[in-house]
Amino acid sequence: MRRYAEKGGESMFEDVSLAWLNEQLIPYLEARGYQPSRYWSKWGYTFLADDSKQIRRDVLRRDTVRLKNAGGFLPYRNRTTYRIVEALQEGRMFYATVEHRTLLSVAVTHAGKRTPGAVEIGVETAPEARRRGLAAANTAALALALLEKGEAVIYQCNRYNTASLKTALKAGFRIEGKFFHYVAHLQL
């Protein structure tokens, strides 16, 4: 750990420190039979909303709707990769933008709870509907609904995903910290 701390600047979470750690871990793990994957390492930011006053209401849209469980049926054509019917049946909460009976963008609570008193959310917008503020509108609407229930809201994204970074900030979230996680798969 000391060598890791010495390689960094002011913080062990600076890019130079994490890059050095990454360089050390790859050969170590490969020598022990672990295989790299697309998600080998992930560096990013954690955003937090813990007060409804911080959520920007000026980004909300009239075409943002809360999706509800309709008995295993989704009355819209889904342009996202989320399996919405299954997720609704699991009790996850969705806010979405629907145009012409087509679901273009969603903000959703993640399955499972990793942080007591907080819910992590995710967002996705179909490529043809990006850069219109849909993600920020859905994120803000979902955050407000969760905050009204007494839950803090966590939003995480990769440090290189500038669209997601802008979405979190535009919706009113504040940067709470950085994260780094490493995933390796052992071939049996």
Tab-separated table of C-alpha atoms in Angstrom:
chain	number	residue	atom	x	y	z
A	1	MET	CA	0.000	0.000	0.000
A	2	ARG	CA	2.836	2.358	0.776
A	3	ARG	CA	4.253	1.986	-2.772
A	4	TYR	CA	0.785	2.763	-4.129
A	5	ALA	CA	0.468	5.871	-1.963
A	6	GLU	CA	3.970	7.041	-2.953
A	7	LYS	CA	3.123	6.880	-6.676
A	8	GLY	CA	0.219	9.292	-6.399
A	9	GLY	CA	0.048	12.981	-6.018
A	10	GLU	CA	-2.058	14.449	-3.250
A	11	SER	CA	-4.573	11.586	-3.274
A	12	MET	CA	-4.525	7.842	-3.873
A	13	PHE	CA	-7.541	8.421	-6.142
A	14	GLU	CA	-5.790	10.756	-8.562
A	15	ASP	CA	-5.500	9.466	-12.109
A	16	VAL	CA	-1.735	8.937	-11.842
A	17	SER	CA	-2.177	6.753	-8.740
A	18	LEU	CA	-4.943	4.678	-10.268
A	19	ALA	CA	-3.034	4.259	-13.533
A	20	TRP	CA	-0.013	2.947	-11.584
A	21	LEU	CA	-2.241	0.550	-9.612
A	22	ASN	CA	-3.779	-0.698	-12.851
A	23	GLU	CA	-0.312	-1.337	-14.344
A	24	GLN	CA	0.652	-3.387	-11.262
A	25	LEU	CA	-2.557	-5.432	-11.077
A	26	ILE	CA	-2.799	-6.612	-14.682
A	27	PRO	CA	0.382	-8.746	-14.816
A	28	TYR	CA	-0.203	-9.989	-11.243
A	29	LEU	CA	-3.717	-11.214	-12.053
A	30	GLU	CA	-2.846	-12.606	-15.489
A	31	ALA	CA	-0.005	-14.647	-13.934
A	32	ARG	CA	-2.585	-16.269	-11.661
A	33	GLY	CA	-4.972	-17.268	-14.458
A	34	TYR	CA	-7.346	-14.308	-14.413
A	35	GLN	CA	-8.558	-13.028	-17.756
A	36	PRO	CA	-9.144	-9.405	-18.695
A	37	SER	CA	-12.595	-8.301	-19.717
A	38	ARG	CA	-14.144	-5.195	-21.148
A	39	TYR	CA	-14.942	-4.119	-17.595
A	40	TRP	CA	-11.484	-4.951	-16.164
A	41	SER	CA	-11.345	-1.679	-14.257
A	42	LYS	CA	-13.732	1.194	-13.803
A	43	TRP	CA	-12.964	4.641	-12.492
A	44	GLY	CA	-15.704	7.107	-11.938
A	45	TYR	CA	-17.656	9.522	-9.832
A	46	THR	CA	-20.341	9.057	-7.230
A	47	PHE	CA	-23.019	11.732	-7.117
A	48	LEU	CA	-25.496	12.212	-4.278
A	49	ALA	CA	-28.894	13.835	-3.848
A	50	ASP	CA	-30.037	13.902	-0.227
A	51	ASP	CA	-32.287	16.965	-0.229
A	52	SER	CA	-35.148	17.617	-2.636
A	53	LYS	CA	-34.180	21.313	-2.723
A	54	GLN	CA	-31.033	20.460	-4.673
A	55	ILE	CA	-32.953	18.783	-7.537
A	56	ARG	CA	-33.508	21.147	-10.441
A	57	ARG	CA	-37.168	21.393	-11.316
A	58	ASP	CA	-36.471	23.442	-14.441
A	59	VAL	CA	-35.269	20.277	-16.216
A	60	LEU	CA	-38.549	18.378	-15.618
A	61	ARG	CA	-40.686	17.752	-18.708
A	62	ARG	CA	-44.413	17.231	-19.189
A	63	ASP	CA	-43.797	14.040	-21.175
A	64	THR	CA	-41.955	12.348	-18.288
A	65	VAL	CA	-44.115	9.560	-16.876
A	66	ARG	CA	-43.784	7.052	-14.060
A	67	LEU	CA	-43.994	3.528	-15.431
A	68	LYS	CA	-46.109	1.105	-13.422
A	69	ASN	CA	-46.501	-2.651	-13.497
A	70	ALA	CA	-49.258	-3.407	-16.014
A	71	GLY	CA	-49.481	-7.124	-15.330
A	72	GLY	CA	-46.475	-8.176	-17.384
A	73	PHE	CA	-47.277	-5.927	-20.333
A	74	LEU	CA	-45.497	-2.773	-21.518
A	75	PRO	CA	-47.788	-0.649	-23.692
A	76	TYR	CA	-44.859	1.067	-25.426
A	77	ARG	CA	-42.180	0.078	-27.894
A	78	ASN	CA	-38.993	0.053	-25.813
A	79	ARG	CA	-35.907	1.665	-27.439
A	80	THR	CA	-33.683	1.110	-24.354
A	81	THR	CA	-31.881	-2.064	-23.320
A	82	TYR	CA	-33.653	-2.280	-19.959
A	83	ARG	CA	-35.920	-5.284	-19.422
A	84	ILE	CA	-38.644	-3.055	-18.084
A	85	VAL	CA	-41.470	-5.557	-17.528
A	86	GLU	CA	-39.222	-7.814	-15.430
A	87	ALA	CA	-37.771	-4.873	-13.504
A	88	LEU	CA	-41.245	-3.503	-12.717
A	89	GLN	CA	-42.259	-6.935	-11.451
A	90	GLU	CA	-39.187	-6.832	-9.151
A	91	GLY	CA	-40.523	-3.579	-7.690
A	92	ARG	CA	-38.007	-1.240	-9.293
A	93	MET	CA	-39.139	2.320	-9.986
A	94	PHE	CA	-38.962	3.894	-13.468
A	95	TYR	CA	-39.487	7.391	-14.832
A	96	ALA	CA	-39.458	7.580	-18.609
A	97	THR	CA	-39.986	9.736	-21.653
A	98	VAL	CA	-42.505	8.354	-24.127
A	99	GLU	CA	-43.144	9.859	-27.549
A	100	HIS	CA	-45.523	8.365	-30.122
A	101	ARG	CA	-45.984	5.222	-27.956
A	102	THR	CA	-42.191	4.720	-27.985
A	103	LEU	CA	-40.134	4.677	-24.782
A	104	LEU	CA	-37.003	6.727	-25.527
A	105	SER	CA	-35.333	7.330	-22.175
A	106	VAL	CA	-35.538	5.887	-18.649
A	107	ALA	CA	-34.212	6.496	-15.160
A	108	VAL	CA	-34.502	3.421	-12.941
A	109	THR	CA	-33.690	2.236	-9.434
A	110	HIS	CA	-31.034	-0.490	-9.368
A	111	ALA	CA	-31.831	-3.950	-8.080
A	112	GLY	CA	-30.586	-4.599	-4.566
A	113	LYS	CA	-29.555	-2.101	-1.956
A	114	ARG	CA	-25.876	-1.604	-1.245
A	115	THR	CA	-26.077	1.538	0.887
A	116	PRO	CA	-28.454	1.782	3.863
A	117	GLY	CA	-30.825	4.745	3.496
A	118	ALA	CA	-29.907	5.304	-0.147
A	119	VAL	CA	-30.970	3.988	-3.538
A	120	GLU	CA	-28.690	3.831	-6.567
A	121	ILE	CA	-30.216	4.773	-9.900
A	122	GLY	CA	-29.243	4.395	-13.548
A	123	VAL	CA	-30.298	6.081	-16.747
A	124	GLU	CA	-30.367	5.238	-20.449
A	125	THR	CA	-31.502	7.127	-23.532
A	126	ALA	CA	-31.904	5.667	-27.009
A	127	PRO	CA	-29.222	7.019	-29.389
A	128	GLU	CA	-31.719	8.845	-31.602
A	129	ALA	CA	-33.138	10.738	-28.599
A	130	ARG	CA	-29.914	11.940	-26.970
A	131	ARG	CA	-28.878	15.571	-26.366
A	132	ARG	CA	-32.468	16.673	-25.663
A	133	GLY	CA	-32.407	16.685	-21.850
A	134	LEU	CA	-34.510	13.530	-21.501
A	135	ALA	CA	-32.051	11.747	-19.194
A	136	ALA	CA	-31.788	14.732	-16.842
A	137	ALA	CA	-35.582	15.108	-16.738
A	138	ASN	CA	-36.134	11.437	-15.898
A	139	THR	CA	-33.274	11.429	-13.382
A	140	ALA	CA	-34.657	14.509	-11.617
A	141	ALA	CA	-38.195	13.074	-11.535
A	142	LEU	CA	-37.011	9.742	-10.111
A	143	ALA	CA	-34.772	11.481	-7.552
A	144	LEU	CA	-37.659	13.650	-6.350
A	145	ALA	CA	-39.931	10.605	-5.950
A	146	LEU	CA	-37.275	8.738	-3.953
A	147	LEU	CA	-36.408	11.751	-1.805
A	148	GLU	CA	-40.108	12.158	-0.961
A	149	LYS	CA	-39.997	8.572	0.352
A	150	GLY	CA	-37.042	9.501	2.601
A	151	GLU	CA	-34.330	7.846	0.509
A	152	ALA	CA	-31.078	9.529	-0.506
A	153	VAL	CA	-30.209	8.936	-4.163
A	154	ILE	CA	-26.838	7.773	-5.527
A	155	TYR	CA	-25.816	8.152	-9.173
A	156	GLN	CA	-22.520	6.727	-10.432
A	157	CYS	CA	-20.821	6.986	-13.800
A	158	ASN	CA	-17.528	6.318	-15.521
A	159	ARG	CA	-15.179	9.286	-15.473
A	160	TYR	CA	-15.020	9.322	-19.288
A	161	ASN	CA	-18.798	9.326	-19.770
A	162	THR	CA	-19.202	13.086	-20.088
A	163	ALA	CA	-22.871	12.816	-21.087
A	164	SER	CA	-23.661	10.951	-17.860
A	165	LEU	CA	-21.583	13.392	-15.795
A	166	LYS	CA	-23.538	16.291	-17.302
A	167	THR	CA	-26.844	14.492	-16.683
A	168	ALA	CA	-26.141	14.103	-12.962
A	169	LEU	CA	-25.064	17.721	-12.561
A	170	LYS	CA	-27.920	19.066	-14.689
A	171	ALA	CA	-30.458	17.150	-12.556
A	172	GLY	CA	-28.985	18.749	-9.414
A	173	PHE	CA	-26.794	16.001	-7.956
A	174	ARG	CA	-23.507	16.927	-6.299
A	175	ILE	CA	-20.232	15.034	-6.598
A	176	GLU	CA	-19.774	13.005	-3.432
A	177	GLY	CA	-16.548	11.214	-4.357
A	178	LYS	CA	-14.617	8.992	-6.746
A	179	PHE	CA	-14.609	5.227	-7.052
A	180	PHE	CA	-12.309	2.619	-8.533
A	181	HIS	CA	-13.222	-1.011	-8.818
A	182	TYR	CA	-11.464	-3.872	-10.451
A	183	VAL	CA	-13.024	-7.007	-11.891
A	184	ALA	CA	-11.083	-10.106	-12.891
A	185	HIS	CA	-12.444	-13.458	-14.074
A	186	LEU	CA	-10.729	-16.712	-13.168
A	187	GLN	CA	-10.798	-19.338	-15.918
A	188	LEU	CA	-11.585	-22.681	-14.287
